[in-house]
Short mmCIF file of C-alpha atoms in Angstrom, two decimals:
data_model
loop_
_atom_site.label_atom_id
_atom_site.label_comp_id
_atom_site.label_asym_id
_atom_site.label_seq_id
_atom_site.Cartn_x
_atom_site.Cartn_y
_atom_site.Cartn_z
CA UNK A 11 -0.01 -0.30 0.05
CA UNK A 12 1.22 3.53 -1.11
CA UNK A 13 0.33 5.61 1.46
CA UNK A 14 2.45 7.58 4.33
CA UNK A 15 0.44 8.33 7.90
CA UNK A 16 1.92 10.89 9.75
CA UNK A 17 -0.01 13.05 13.16
CA UNK A 18 0.94 15.87 13.95
CA UNK A 19 -0.52 18.63 16.24
CA UNK A 20 -4.25 17.17 15.68
CA UNK A 21 -3.43 16.07 11.85
CA UNK A 22 -3.17 13.33 10.40
CA UNK A 23 -1.31 13.89 7.12
CA UNK A 24 -1.95 11.27 4.24
CA UNK A 25 0.22 11.39 1.18
CA UNK A 26 0.04 9.11 -1.28
CA UNK A 27 3.55 7.60 -2.08
CA UNK A 28 3.73 6.03 -5.81
CA UNK A 29 5.25 8.93 -7.85
CA UNK A 30 6.48 6.23 -10.53
CA UNK A 31 3.02 4.88 -11.37
CA UNK A 32 1.70 9.08 -10.68
CA UNK A 33 -0.02 8.19 -7.26
CA UNK A 34 -2.42 5.85 -9.07
CA UNK A 35 -5.21 3.79 -6.89
CA UNK A 36 -5.56 0.64 -6.50
CA UNK A 37 -7.93 -1.49 -4.07
CA UNK A 38 -5.26 -1.27 -1.55
CA UNK A 39 -5.04 2.27 -1.91
CA UNK A 40 -8.55 3.04 -1.55
CA UNK A 41 -9.22 0.55 1.15
CA UNK A 42 -6.13 2.30 2.71
CA UNK A 43 -7.23 5.58 2.58
CA UNK A 44 -10.66 4.81 3.46
CA UNK A 45 -9.45 2.98 6.50
CA UNK A 46 -7.49 5.60 7.57
CA UNK A 47 -9.96 8.40 7.41
CA UNK A 48 -12.84 5.96 9.34
CA UNK A 49 -10.47 5.67 11.90
CA UNK A 50 -9.27 9.37 12.35
CA UNK A 51 -13.16 10.21 12.51
CA UNK A 52 -13.03 8.02 15.76
CA UNK A 53 -10.05 10.14 17.39
CA UNK A 54 -10.83 13.09 19.53
CA UNK A 55 -7.49 14.02 19.31
CA UNK A 56 -7.26 14.45 15.77
CA UNK A 57 -9.03 17.82 14.46
CA UNK A 58 -8.02 18.26 10.49
CA UNK A 59 -7.42 14.82 7.85
CA UNK A 60 -4.55 16.48 4.88
CA UNK A 61 -4.07 14.47 1.66
CA UNK A 62 -1.53 14.95 -0.70
CA UNK A 63 0.61 13.25 -3.06
CA UNK A 64 4.27 12.71 -3.74
CA UNK A 65 6.39 13.96 -6.90
CA UNK A 66 4.83 15.27 -9.81
CA UNK A 67 0.99 13.91 -9.16
CA UNK A 68 -1.51 14.70 -6.67
CA UNK A 69 -3.38 11.14 -7.86
CA UNK A 70 -4.43 9.99 -11.59
CA UNK A 71 -7.14 8.01 -10.44
CA UNK A 72 -7.22 4.21 -10.43
CA UNK A 73 -4.92 1.79 -11.19
CA UNK A 74 -6.14 0.73 -15.08
CA UNK A 75 -3.42 -1.67 -14.95
CA UNK A 76 -4.07 -3.57 -12.01
CA UNK A 77 -8.22 -3.81 -13.12
CA UNK A 78 -7.11 -4.91 -16.46
CA UNK A 79 -4.79 -7.50 -14.75
CA UNK A 80 -7.72 -8.43 -12.90
CA UNK A 81 -10.04 -8.60 -15.41
CA UNK A 82 -6.80 -11.19 -17.44
CA UNK A 83 -6.77 -13.39 -14.72
CA UNK A 84 -10.18 -14.69 -15.07
CA UNK A 85 -10.76 -15.29 -11.61
CA UNK A 86 -13.86 -13.34 -11.28
CA UNK A 87 -16.30 -11.95 -14.60
CA UNK A 88 -15.21 -8.57 -15.60
CA UNK A 89 -18.26 -7.10 -13.79
CA UNK A 90 -17.50 -8.29 -10.35
CA UNK A 91 -13.91 -7.24 -10.83
CA UNK A 92 -15.19 -3.64 -11.68
CA UNK A 93 -17.56 -4.22 -9.21
CA UNK A 94 -14.70 -4.41 -6.39
CA UNK A 95 -12.94 -1.45 -7.74
CA UNK A 96 -16.24 0.37 -7.86
CA UNK A 97 -16.80 -0.05 -3.88
CA UNK A 98 -13.40 0.32 -2.70
CA UNK A 99 -14.01 4.04 -4.52
CA UNK A 100 -17.34 4.94 -3.09
CA UNK A 101 -16.41 4.17 0.31
CA UNK A 102 -12.96 6.46 0.15
CA UNK A 103 -15.30 9.37 -1.51
CA UNK A 104 -18.00 8.37 1.06
CA UNK A 105 -15.46 8.52 4.08
CA UNK A 106 -13.87 11.85 3.10
CA UNK A 107 -17.75 13.10 3.27
CA UNK A 108 -18.78 11.83 5.99
CA UNK A 109 -16.77 12.55 8.97
CA UNK A 110 -16.89 14.96 11.13
CA UNK A 111 -13.41 16.15 10.76
CA UNK A 112 -12.67 19.00 7.76
CA UNK A 113 -10.62 17.53 5.16
CA UNK A 114 -7.95 19.60 3.29
CA UNK A 115 -6.35 18.70 -0.38
CA UNK A 116 -3.42 19.46 -0.72
CA UNK A 117 -2.82 19.57 -4.44
CA UNK A 118 0.74 19.33 -5.70
CA UNK A 119 0.11 18.15 -9.06
CA UNK A 120 -1.39 15.98 -12.10
CA UNK A 121 -5.15 16.02 -10.65
CA UNK A 122 -6.91 13.49 -12.98
CA UNK A 123 -9.65 10.87 -12.46
CA UNK A 124 -10.27 9.87 -9.14
CA UNK A 125 -7.71 12.26 -7.79
CA UNK A 126 -10.46 14.89 -8.95
CA UNK A 127 -12.56 13.26 -7.00
CA UNK A 128 -10.60 13.37 -3.99
CA UNK A 129 -10.35 17.23 -4.53
CA UNK A 130 -14.49 17.06 -4.72
CA UNK A 131 -15.21 14.96 -1.87
CA UNK A 132 -12.61 17.52 0.43
CA UNK A 133 -14.23 20.58 2.33
CA UNK A 134 -11.22 22.91 1.33
CA UNK A 135 -8.47 22.65 -1.74
CA UNK A 136 -5.20 24.28 -1.73
CA UNK A 137 -3.34 23.91 -4.99
CA UNK A 138 0.33 24.10 -6.18
CA UNK A 139 0.16 26.25 -10.13
CA UNK A 140 2.48 23.66 -11.20
CA UNK A 141 -1.05 21.27 -10.71
CA UNK A 142 -3.14 20.51 -13.73
CA UNK A 143 -6.87 19.11 -13.41
CA UNK A 144 -8.36 16.42 -16.21
CA UNK A 145 -11.93 13.82 -15.80
CA UNK A 146 -9.96 11.58 -18.56
CA UNK A 147 -12.81 8.27 -18.13
CA UNK A 148 -14.30 8.58 -21.58
CA UNK A 149 -10.97 8.38 -23.18
CA UNK A 150 -10.77 5.22 -21.95
CA UNK A 151 -14.64 3.83 -21.50
CA UNK A 152 -15.03 4.52 -18.26
CA UNK A 153 -17.74 6.66 -16.33
CA UNK A 154 -17.40 7.20 -13.12
CA UNK A 155 -21.12 8.69 -12.09
CA UNK A 156 -19.51 10.65 -8.97
CA UNK A 157 -17.57 13.24 -11.06
CA UNK A 158 -20.74 14.43 -12.65
CA UNK A 159 -22.47 14.34 -9.28
CA UNK A 160 -20.35 16.36 -7.76
CA UNK A 161 -18.29 18.55 -10.02
CA UNK A 162 -21.51 20.37 -11.63
CA UNK A 163 -22.32 20.96 -8.22
CA UNK A 164 -18.99 22.65 -7.84
CA UNK A 165 -18.38 24.55 -11.32
CA UNK A 166 -21.79 24.77 -12.99
CA UNK A 167 -23.14 22.56 -15.83
CA UNK A 168 -21.84 24.03 -18.92
CA UNK A 169 -17.86 23.29 -17.31
CA UNK A 170 -18.43 19.85 -15.99
CA UNK A 171 -19.93 19.06 -19.62
CA UNK A 172 -16.66 20.42 -21.19
CA UNK A 173 -14.33 18.63 -18.95
CA UNK A 174 -15.70 15.58 -18.95
CA UNK A 175 -16.74 15.49 -23.04
CA UNK A 176 -13.65 16.66 -24.14
CA UNK A 177 -11.04 15.23 -21.35
CA UNK A 178 -9.49 18.37 -21.73
CA UNK A 179 -6.59 19.57 -19.34
CA UNK A 180 -6.99 22.86 -16.92
CA UNK A 181 -4.73 24.83 -15.23
CA UNK A 182 -4.45 25.46 -11.70
CA UNK A 183 -5.25 28.69 -12.52
CA UNK A 184 -8.19 27.98 -14.86
CA UNK A 185 -9.61 25.96 -11.83
CA UNK A 186 -9.27 28.42 -9.33
CA UNK A 187 -11.43 31.03 -11.67
CA UNK A 188 -14.00 28.17 -11.87
CA UNK A 189 -14.13 27.36 -8.40
CA UNK A 190 -13.06 24.37 -8.48
CA UNK A 191 -10.56 24.43 -5.88
CA UNK A 192 -9.92 27.54 -3.23
CA UNK A 193 -6.67 28.72 -3.40
CA UNK A 194 -3.68 28.28 -5.76
CA UNK A 195 -0.26 29.14 -4.57
CA UNK A 196 3.54 29.20 -5.72
CA UNK A 197 4.86 25.46 -5.96
CA UNK A 198 8.23 25.82 -4.11
CA UNK A 199 5.34 27.17 -1.09
CA UNK A 200 3.12 24.58 -0.86
CA UNK A 201 4.20 22.40 1.91
CA UNK A 202 4.69 26.24 4.30
CA UNK A 203 1.35 27.13 2.46
CA UNK A 204 -0.65 24.22 3.55
CA UNK A 205 0.38 24.25 7.15
CA UNK A 206 -0.58 27.56 7.61
CA UNK A 207 -3.95 26.86 6.09
CA UNK A 208 -4.30 23.58 8.48
CA UNK A 209 -3.27 26.08 11.52
CA UNK A 210 -6.56 28.65 10.30
CA UNK A 211 -8.65 25.73 10.23
CA UNK A 212 -7.34 24.76 13.64
CA UNK A 213 -7.89 27.94 14.89
CA UNK A 214 -11.74 28.01 14.44
CA UNK A 215 -13.64 25.68 16.97
CA UNK A 216 -14.48 21.76 15.79
CA UNK A 217 -17.91 21.42 16.76
CA UNK A 218 -18.84 24.40 14.36
CA UNK A 219 -17.14 23.06 11.20
CA UNK A 220 -18.63 19.38 11.84
CA UNK A 221 -22.15 21.07 11.92
CA UNK A 222 -21.42 23.45 9.13
CA UNK A 223 -20.13 20.30 7.08
CA UNK A 224 -23.30 18.21 8.18
CA UNK A 225 -25.69 21.00 6.79
CA UNK A 226 -23.64 21.93 3.34
CA UNK A 227 -23.64 18.03 2.57
CA UNK A 228 -27.07 17.66 3.25
CA UNK A 229 -28.59 18.40 -0.23
CA UNK A 230 -25.69 15.77 -2.41
CA UNK A 231 -27.41 13.85 -4.58
CA UNK A 232 -26.95 9.99 -3.54
CA UNK A 233 -23.98 7.60 -5.56
CA UNK A 234 -25.53 5.16 -7.87
CA UNK A 235 -23.53 2.27 -7.72
CA UNK A 236 -25.50 0.48 -10.06
CA UNK A 237 -24.79 2.38 -13.08
CA UNK A 238 -21.04 2.58 -12.21
CA UNK A 239 -20.75 -0.75 -11.98
CA UNK A 240 -22.56 -1.24 -15.85
CA UNK A 241 -21.02 1.78 -17.56
CA UNK A 242 -17.82 0.46 -16.37
CA UNK A 243 -18.23 -3.23 -17.19
CA UNK A 244 -19.44 -2.12 -20.94
CA UNK A 245 -17.89 -3.10 -24.16
CA UNK A 246 -16.33 -0.14 -24.45
CA UNK A 247 -14.84 0.13 -21.21
CA UNK A 248 -13.37 -3.62 -21.61
CA UNK A 249 -11.83 -2.04 -24.78
CA UNK A 250 -10.76 0.88 -23.56
CA UNK A 251 -8.62 -0.75 -20.99
CA UNK A 252 -7.32 -2.71 -23.33
CA UNK A 253 -6.12 -0.06 -25.42
CA UNK A 254 -4.52 1.85 -22.77
CA UNK A 255 -2.40 -1.38 -21.67
CA UNK A 256 -1.37 -1.79 -25.26
CA UNK A 257 -0.89 2.01 -25.63
CA UNK A 258 -3.24 2.10 -29.08
CA UNK A 259 -6.37 4.30 -29.52
CA UNK A 260 -9.00 2.68 -28.75
CA UNK A 261 -11.59 1.00 -31.56
CA UNK A 262 -15.00 1.87 -29.48
CA UNK A 263 -17.97 -1.22 -29.55
CA UNK A 264 -20.67 1.76 -29.20
CA UNK A 265 -19.22 3.89 -32.01
CA UNK A 266 -22.24 4.53 -34.75
CA UNK A 267 -21.15 2.82 -37.94
CA UNK A 268 -19.85 5.47 -40.62
CA UNK A 269 -22.15 5.79 -43.90
CA UNK A 270 -20.11 5.45 -46.51
CA UNK A 271 -19.61 9.17 -48.21
CA UNK A 272 -22.01 9.70 -51.34
CA UNK A 273 -20.06 9.72 -54.74
CA UNK A 274 -20.03 13.47 -55.85
CA UNK A 275 -18.92 12.50 -58.81
CA UNK A 276 -20.88 12.48 -62.13
#
């Protein structure tokens, strides 16, 4: 499991520590983060949970190679493999939203797919000016219902549609402009600014923050687990994962057949 845990002055610092794979999340990481947050929720000595990454990436989402490898083993039907990963990811996001602790995302670099869902699940986000943000699932045939449920609420439907339908990357400056993150700071000052932000949060009353969080999250839409499993076990998803591992362009089974161009010659 590639997660470092440090407790310091009432804060649980969780650092994703797999920089060689851009801090992608396998089953161990999804469940490890969720377990740490659930344990922290029951610890009265902890007030804040801060999540960051090591190296050039904050988090680039699920480990697609691990998913494809599990499916290739054939020990479980492909849909059950997807179900395992879906349940693990939803468990993480739900633990972040349900904990009474204040969760701060410290975005040090690339923040894609499930990494962006971590930011959307956090209460406050601080980003390096080197960070970038992207929802690339459709490029590999996947569809995470979590992002649509939260992204439109954060940035508005037009921008959410743009990010999901095009898989376009946006800069930290743009992320701040559309209210995807709360603050952007120079990369070299990120660690110092993160500690300062945590101290500022801790100067406010934990009970007040917990009540604010409960009220703010009251109208959050429920996750659609069945939609996630169905989408991520589709023929497009199977082809997308194979193409990703093989480093080739996918050929989408669901793409409409192109009609032959009419012969316009006389």
